[in-house]
Amino acid sequence: MTMKSQQSGQGPAHTVGPAQNQSIKNDKSHTLPLTLTFLGTLVILGTYIAVLLTQPTNLGTDLGHTTLWVILGYLVGGVLLAAGTLPLIPRSILALIPVAIAANIVIGQVVGNVTPIPLYLDSIGTVMIGVLAGPAAGAFTGIISNLIWGVTLSPSVIAFSSGAAFIGAAAGWAARLGAFRTPWFAVITGALAGIPAGALGAPVAAYVFGGGLGSGTGGVVAILQAAGLEMLNATLAQSLFSDIIDKALIFALAYTVVRTLPRRILDRYPFTDHSLSRSSRAPVRVG
């Protein structure tokens, strides 16, 4: 009696299980957001480079043709960034973004135009959103904040949207690394973030606006020029000095806010787990 082989000669059949199907769907769902985020970043950087290359002298004076194309560039980049990052931004944070934008504009307008302090303090809201919801939400808040501020009050701040986006993203990256678990870590991280922020803003301030903007920062640039520094070098020195102190203070303030918020509020924003100590995050067992 012979037995027939049950093999077909075509090799074993491979089946795709539910877990594999879910993995494929997740990969596809992440591809589009990452692509849009990458394109938005490229548009923002491209607009920044275009501003440096063209050096539009009337950018900060009115909402004319030059200002409109700069607004359009940052707006398109912001929209692409928002479309890519919106799935990553918690819905609970969307209601806080307008409040953060208002804080940026009001504090920045007062400090920049009323006081002689050579600081900005115009990214407090942006940094807080980055700490609460991550780099994507922080970058989006920074761009939209500068665009609204520029259209309503001061067109010149539109040119600094790249730096605003960077600070929001840097706050989120710093929070992910646990920078807001201790006060000194927050201060040092803020100071380090101020270095590239100052480097981003200095060429725009020097080439487009002829030095620092605002009574405080402009006065520092004038003093450095009187001491013999050229425009770009004087503006870069002022920007680095101001941004390092400015961001260190803001990051320290963000640490204080996170520490004073009740736990029931922090629980609404899961990203804040990165900023809490392990003992604070660990569940408490009863019995």
Coordinates of C-alpha atoms in Angstrom, one line a residue:
M1 CA 0.0 0.0 0.0
T2 CA 1.4 3.3 -1.0
M3 CA 0.8 6.6 0.6
K4 CA 0.4 9.8 -1.5
S5 CA 2.4 12.7 -0.6
Q6 CA 0.5 15.7 0.7
Q7 CA 3.1 18.2 -0.5
S8 CA 2.2 20.1 -3.7
G9 CA 5.8 20.8 -4.7
Q10 CA 5.2 24.6 -4.5
G11 CA 6.6 25.1 -1.0
P12 CA 4.8 26.1 2.1
A13 CA 2.1 28.7 1.9
H14 CA 2.7 31.9 3.9
T15 CA -0.3 33.5 5.5
V16 CA -0.5 37.1 6.7
G17 CA -1.9 37.3 10.2
P18 CA -3.9 40.1 11.8
A19 CA -0.7 41.4 13.6
Q20 CA 1.2 41.7 10.3
N21 CA -1.8 43.5 8.6
Q22 CA -1.9 45.9 11.5
S23 CA 1.9 46.5 11.2
I24 CA 1.5 47.3 7.5
K25 CA -1.3 49.7 8.2
N26 CA 0.7 51.5 10.9
D27 CA 3.7 51.9 8.6
K28 CA 1.5 53.4 5.9
S29 CA -0.3 55.7 8.4
H30 CA 3.1 57.1 9.6
T31 CA 4.5 57.6 6.1
L32 CA 2.2 60.5 5.1
P33 CA 2.6 62.5 8.3
L34 CA 6.4 62.2 8.2
T35 CA 6.4 63.2 4.6
L36 CA 4.3 66.3 5.2
T37 CA 6.4 67.2 8.2
F38 CA 9.6 66.9 6.2
L39 CA 8.1 69.0 3.3
G40 CA 7.0 71.7 5.8
T41 CA 10.4 71.8 7.3
L42 CA 12.0 72.3 3.9
V43 CA 9.6 75.1 3.0
I44 CA 10.3 76.9 6.2
L45 CA 14.1 76.6 5.8
G46 CA 13.7 77.6 2.1
T47 CA 11.8 80.8 3.1
Y48 CA 14.4 81.6 5.7
I49 CA 17.2 81.2 3.2
A50 CA 15.3 83.3 0.7
V51 CA 14.9 86.1 3.2
L52 CA 18.7 86.1 3.8
L53 CA 19.5 86.1 0.1
T54 CA 17.0 88.8 -1.0
Q55 CA 17.4 90.9 2.1
P56 CA 14.0 92.7 1.7
T57 CA 14.4 96.1 3.3
N58 CA 10.7 96.8 3.5
L59 CA 9.8 93.6 5.2
G60 CA 9.2 95.1 8.6
T61 CA 7.6 98.4 7.5
D62 CA 4.3 97.3 5.9
L63 CA 2.3 94.3 4.6
G64 CA 3.3 94.9 1.0
H65 CA 4.3 92.4 -1.8
T66 CA 7.6 91.5 -0.1
T67 CA 6.0 90.8 3.3
L68 CA 3.2 88.8 1.7
W69 CA 5.5 86.3 0.0
V70 CA 7.4 85.8 3.2
I71 CA 4.1 85.3 5.0
L72 CA 3.0 82.9 2.3
G73 CA 6.2 80.9 2.6
Y74 CA 6.0 80.4 6.3
L75 CA 2.2 79.9 6.1
V76 CA 2.6 77.0 3.6
G77 CA 5.4 75.5 5.7
G78 CA 3.3 75.9 8.8
V79 CA 0.2 74.3 7.1
L80 CA 2.3 71.3 5.9
L81 CA 3.9 71.0 9.3
A82 CA 0.4 71.1 10.9
A83 CA -1.0 68.6 8.5
G84 CA 1.9 66.2 9.2
T85 CA 1.9 66.7 13.0
L86 CA -1.8 67.2 13.7
P87 CA -2.2 63.4 14.2
L88 CA 0.6 63.6 16.8
I89 CA -0.8 66.6 18.6
P90 CA -3.3 65.7 21.4
R91 CA -6.7 67.1 21.0
S92 CA -6.6 68.4 24.5
I93 CA -3.7 70.7 23.6
L94 CA -5.5 72.5 20.7
A95 CA -7.5 74.6 23.1
L96 CA -4.3 75.8 24.8
I97 CA -2.5 76.9 21.6
P98 CA -4.5 80.2 21.2
V99 CA -3.7 81.0 24.9
A100 CA 0.0 80.3 24.3
I101 CA 0.0 82.5 21.2
A102 CA -1.6 85.4 23.1
A103 CA 1.0 85.1 25.8
N104 CA 3.8 85.2 23.3
I105 CA 2.4 88.3 21.6
V106 CA 1.5 90.3 24.7
I107 CA 4.7 89.6 26.6
G108 CA 6.9 90.0 23.5
Q109 CA 5.3 93.2 22.5
V110 CA 5.7 94.7 26.0
V111 CA 9.3 93.6 26.6
G112 CA 10.4 94.4 23.1
N113 CA 8.9 97.9 22.7
V114 CA 8.3 99.2 26.2
T115 CA 11.1 98.0 28.4
P116 CA 14.9 98.5 27.9
I117 CA 15.6 94.9 28.8
P118 CA 17.8 93.2 26.0
L119 CA 15.6 90.1 26.1
Y120 CA 12.6 88.8 24.2
L121 CA 10.5 86.6 26.4
D122 CA 8.2 86.0 23.4
S123 CA 8.4 82.3 23.3
I124 CA 7.0 81.4 26.8
G125 CA 3.8 80.0 25.3
T126 CA 5.6 78.1 22.6
V127 CA 8.0 76.5 25.1
M128 CA 5.1 75.5 27.3
I129 CA 3.2 73.8 24.4
G130 CA 6.4 72.0 23.5
V131 CA 6.8 70.7 27.1
L132 CA 3.1 69.7 27.4
A133 CA 2.7 68.1 23.9
G134 CA 6.0 67.6 22.2
P135 CA 8.2 69.1 19.5
A136 CA 5.6 69.0 16.7
A137 CA 3.0 71.0 18.7
G138 CA 5.8 73.4 19.9
A139 CA 7.0 74.1 16.4
F140 CA 3.5 74.6 15.0
T141 CA 2.7 77.1 17.9
G142 CA 5.9 79.1 17.2
I143 CA 5.2 79.5 13.5
I144 CA 1.5 80.4 13.9
S145 CA 2.3 82.8 16.8
N146 CA 4.8 84.8 14.7
L147 CA 2.5 84.9 11.7
I148 CA -0.5 86.2 13.7
W149 CA 1.8 88.7 15.5
G150 CA 3.2 89.9 12.3
V151 CA -0.1 90.4 10.5
T152 CA -1.7 92.2 13.5
L153 CA 1.0 94.3 15.1
S154 CA 4.6 94.0 13.8
P155 CA 5.4 92.6 10.3
S156 CA 9.1 92.3 11.2
V157 CA 8.6 89.3 13.5
I158 CA 7.4 87.2 10.5
A159 CA 11.0 87.0 9.4
F160 CA 12.0 85.2 12.6
S161 CA 9.4 82.4 12.3
S162 CA 12.2 79.8 11.7
G163 CA 13.7 80.6 15.1
A164 CA 10.3 80.4 16.7
A165 CA 9.6 77.0 15.2
F166 CA 13.0 75.8 16.3
I167 CA 12.5 76.9 20.0
G168 CA 9.1 75.1 20.1
A169 CA 10.7 71.9 18.7
A170 CA 13.7 72.2 21.0
A171 CA 11.5 72.5 24.0
G172 CA 9.7 69.3 23.0
W173 CA 13.0 67.5 22.3
A174 CA 14.4 68.7 25.7
A175 CA 11.3 67.5 27.5
R176 CA 11.6 64.1 25.8
L177 CA 15.2 63.8 27.2
G178 CA 13.9 64.6 30.7
A179 CA 15.4 68.2 30.8
F180 CA 12.5 69.4 32.9
R181 CA 12.9 66.9 35.7
T182 CA 15.4 69.1 37.5
P183 CA 15.7 72.9 37.6
W184 CA 19.4 73.1 36.6
F185 CA 18.9 70.7 33.7
A186 CA 16.1 72.9 32.4
V187 CA 18.2 76.1 32.7
I188 CA 21.3 74.5 31.0
T189 CA 19.2 73.0 28.2
G190 CA 17.5 76.4 27.7
A191 CA 20.8 78.1 27.5
L192 CA 22.1 75.6 24.9
A193 CA 18.9 76.0 22.8
G194 CA 19.5 79.7 22.8
I195 CA 22.8 79.3 20.8
P196 CA 21.2 78.0 17.6
A197 CA 18.2 80.3 18.1
G198 CA 20.5 83.3 18.3
A199 CA 22.4 82.1 15.3
L200 CA 19.2 81.8 13.3
G201 CA 18.0 85.3 14.2
A202 CA 21.2 87.2 13.9
P203 CA 21.6 87.2 10.1
V204 CA 18.0 88.3 9.6
A205 CA 18.3 91.1 12.1
A206 CA 21.6 92.3 10.6
Y207 CA 20.9 92.0 6.8
V208 CA 17.2 92.8 6.7
F209 CA 16.7 95.2 9.6
G210 CA 20.2 96.6 10.2
G211 CA 20.6 95.4 13.7
G212 CA 18.7 94.4 16.8
L213 CA 15.0 95.1 17.0
G214 CA 13.4 96.6 20.0
S215 CA 14.7 99.2 22.4
G216 CA 16.8 96.9 24.5
T217 CA 18.4 94.7 21.9
G218 CA 18.9 97.6 19.5
G219 CA 20.7 99.5 22.2
V220 CA 23.1 96.6 22.7
V221 CA 23.9 96.4 19.0
A222 CA 24.5 100.1 18.9
I223 CA 27.0 99.9 21.8
L224 CA 28.8 97.0 20.2
Q225 CA 29.1 98.9 16.9
A226 CA 30.4 101.9 18.7
A227 CA 33.0 99.6 20.2
G228 CA 34.2 98.7 16.7
L229 CA 32.3 95.6 15.7
E230 CA 30.8 95.3 12.3
M231 CA 27.0 95.0 11.9
L232 CA 26.8 91.2 11.6
N233 CA 29.3 90.6 14.4
A234 CA 27.6 93.0 16.7
T235 CA 24.1 91.6 15.9
L236 CA 25.4 88.0 16.4
A237 CA 27.0 88.9 19.7
Q238 CA 23.8 90.5 20.9
S239 CA 21.7 87.7 19.7
L240 CA 23.7 85.0 21.4
F241 CA 23.9 86.9 24.6
S242 CA 20.2 87.7 24.6
D243 CA 19.0 84.3 23.4
I244 CA 21.1 82.3 25.9
I245 CA 19.8 84.2 28.9
D246 CA 16.3 84.5 27.4
K247 CA 15.8 80.8 26.7
A248 CA 17.4 79.8 30.0
L249 CA 14.8 81.9 31.9
I250 CA 11.9 80.6 29.8
F251 CA 12.9 77.0 30.3
A252 CA 13.3 77.6 34.0
L253 CA 9.8 79.1 34.0
A254 CA 8.5 76.1 32.1
Y255 CA 10.0 73.8 34.8
T256 CA 8.3 75.8 37.5
V257 CA 4.9 75.7 35.8
V258 CA 5.1 71.9 35.3
R259 CA 6.0 71.5 38.9
T260 CA 3.1 73.6 40.2
L261 CA 0.4 72.2 37.9
P262 CA -1.9 69.7 39.7
R263 CA -1.4 66.0 38.7
R264 CA -5.0 65.8 37.4
I265 CA -4.2 68.5 34.8
L266 CA -0.9 66.9 33.8
D267 CA -2.6 63.6 33.3
R268 CA -4.5 65.2 30.4
Y269 CA -1.2 65.5 28.6
P270 CA 0.7 62.2 28.5
F271 CA 3.8 63.8 27.0
T272 CA 4.5 65.4 30.4
D273 CA 5.5 62.0 31.8
H274 CA 8.9 62.8 30.3
S275 CA 9.2 65.8 32.6
L276 CA 8.2 64.0 35.8
S277 CA 10.4 62.0 38.1
R278 CA 10.2 58.3 38.1
S279 CA 8.6 58.3 41.5
S280 CA 6.0 60.7 40.3
R281 CA 5.2 58.5 37.3
A282 CA 5.1 55.2 39.2
P283 CA 1.6 54.0 40.1
V284 CA 0.9 53.9 43.8
R285 CA -0.1 50.4 45.1
V286 CA -2.6 50.3 48.0
G287 CA -2.4 47.4 50.4

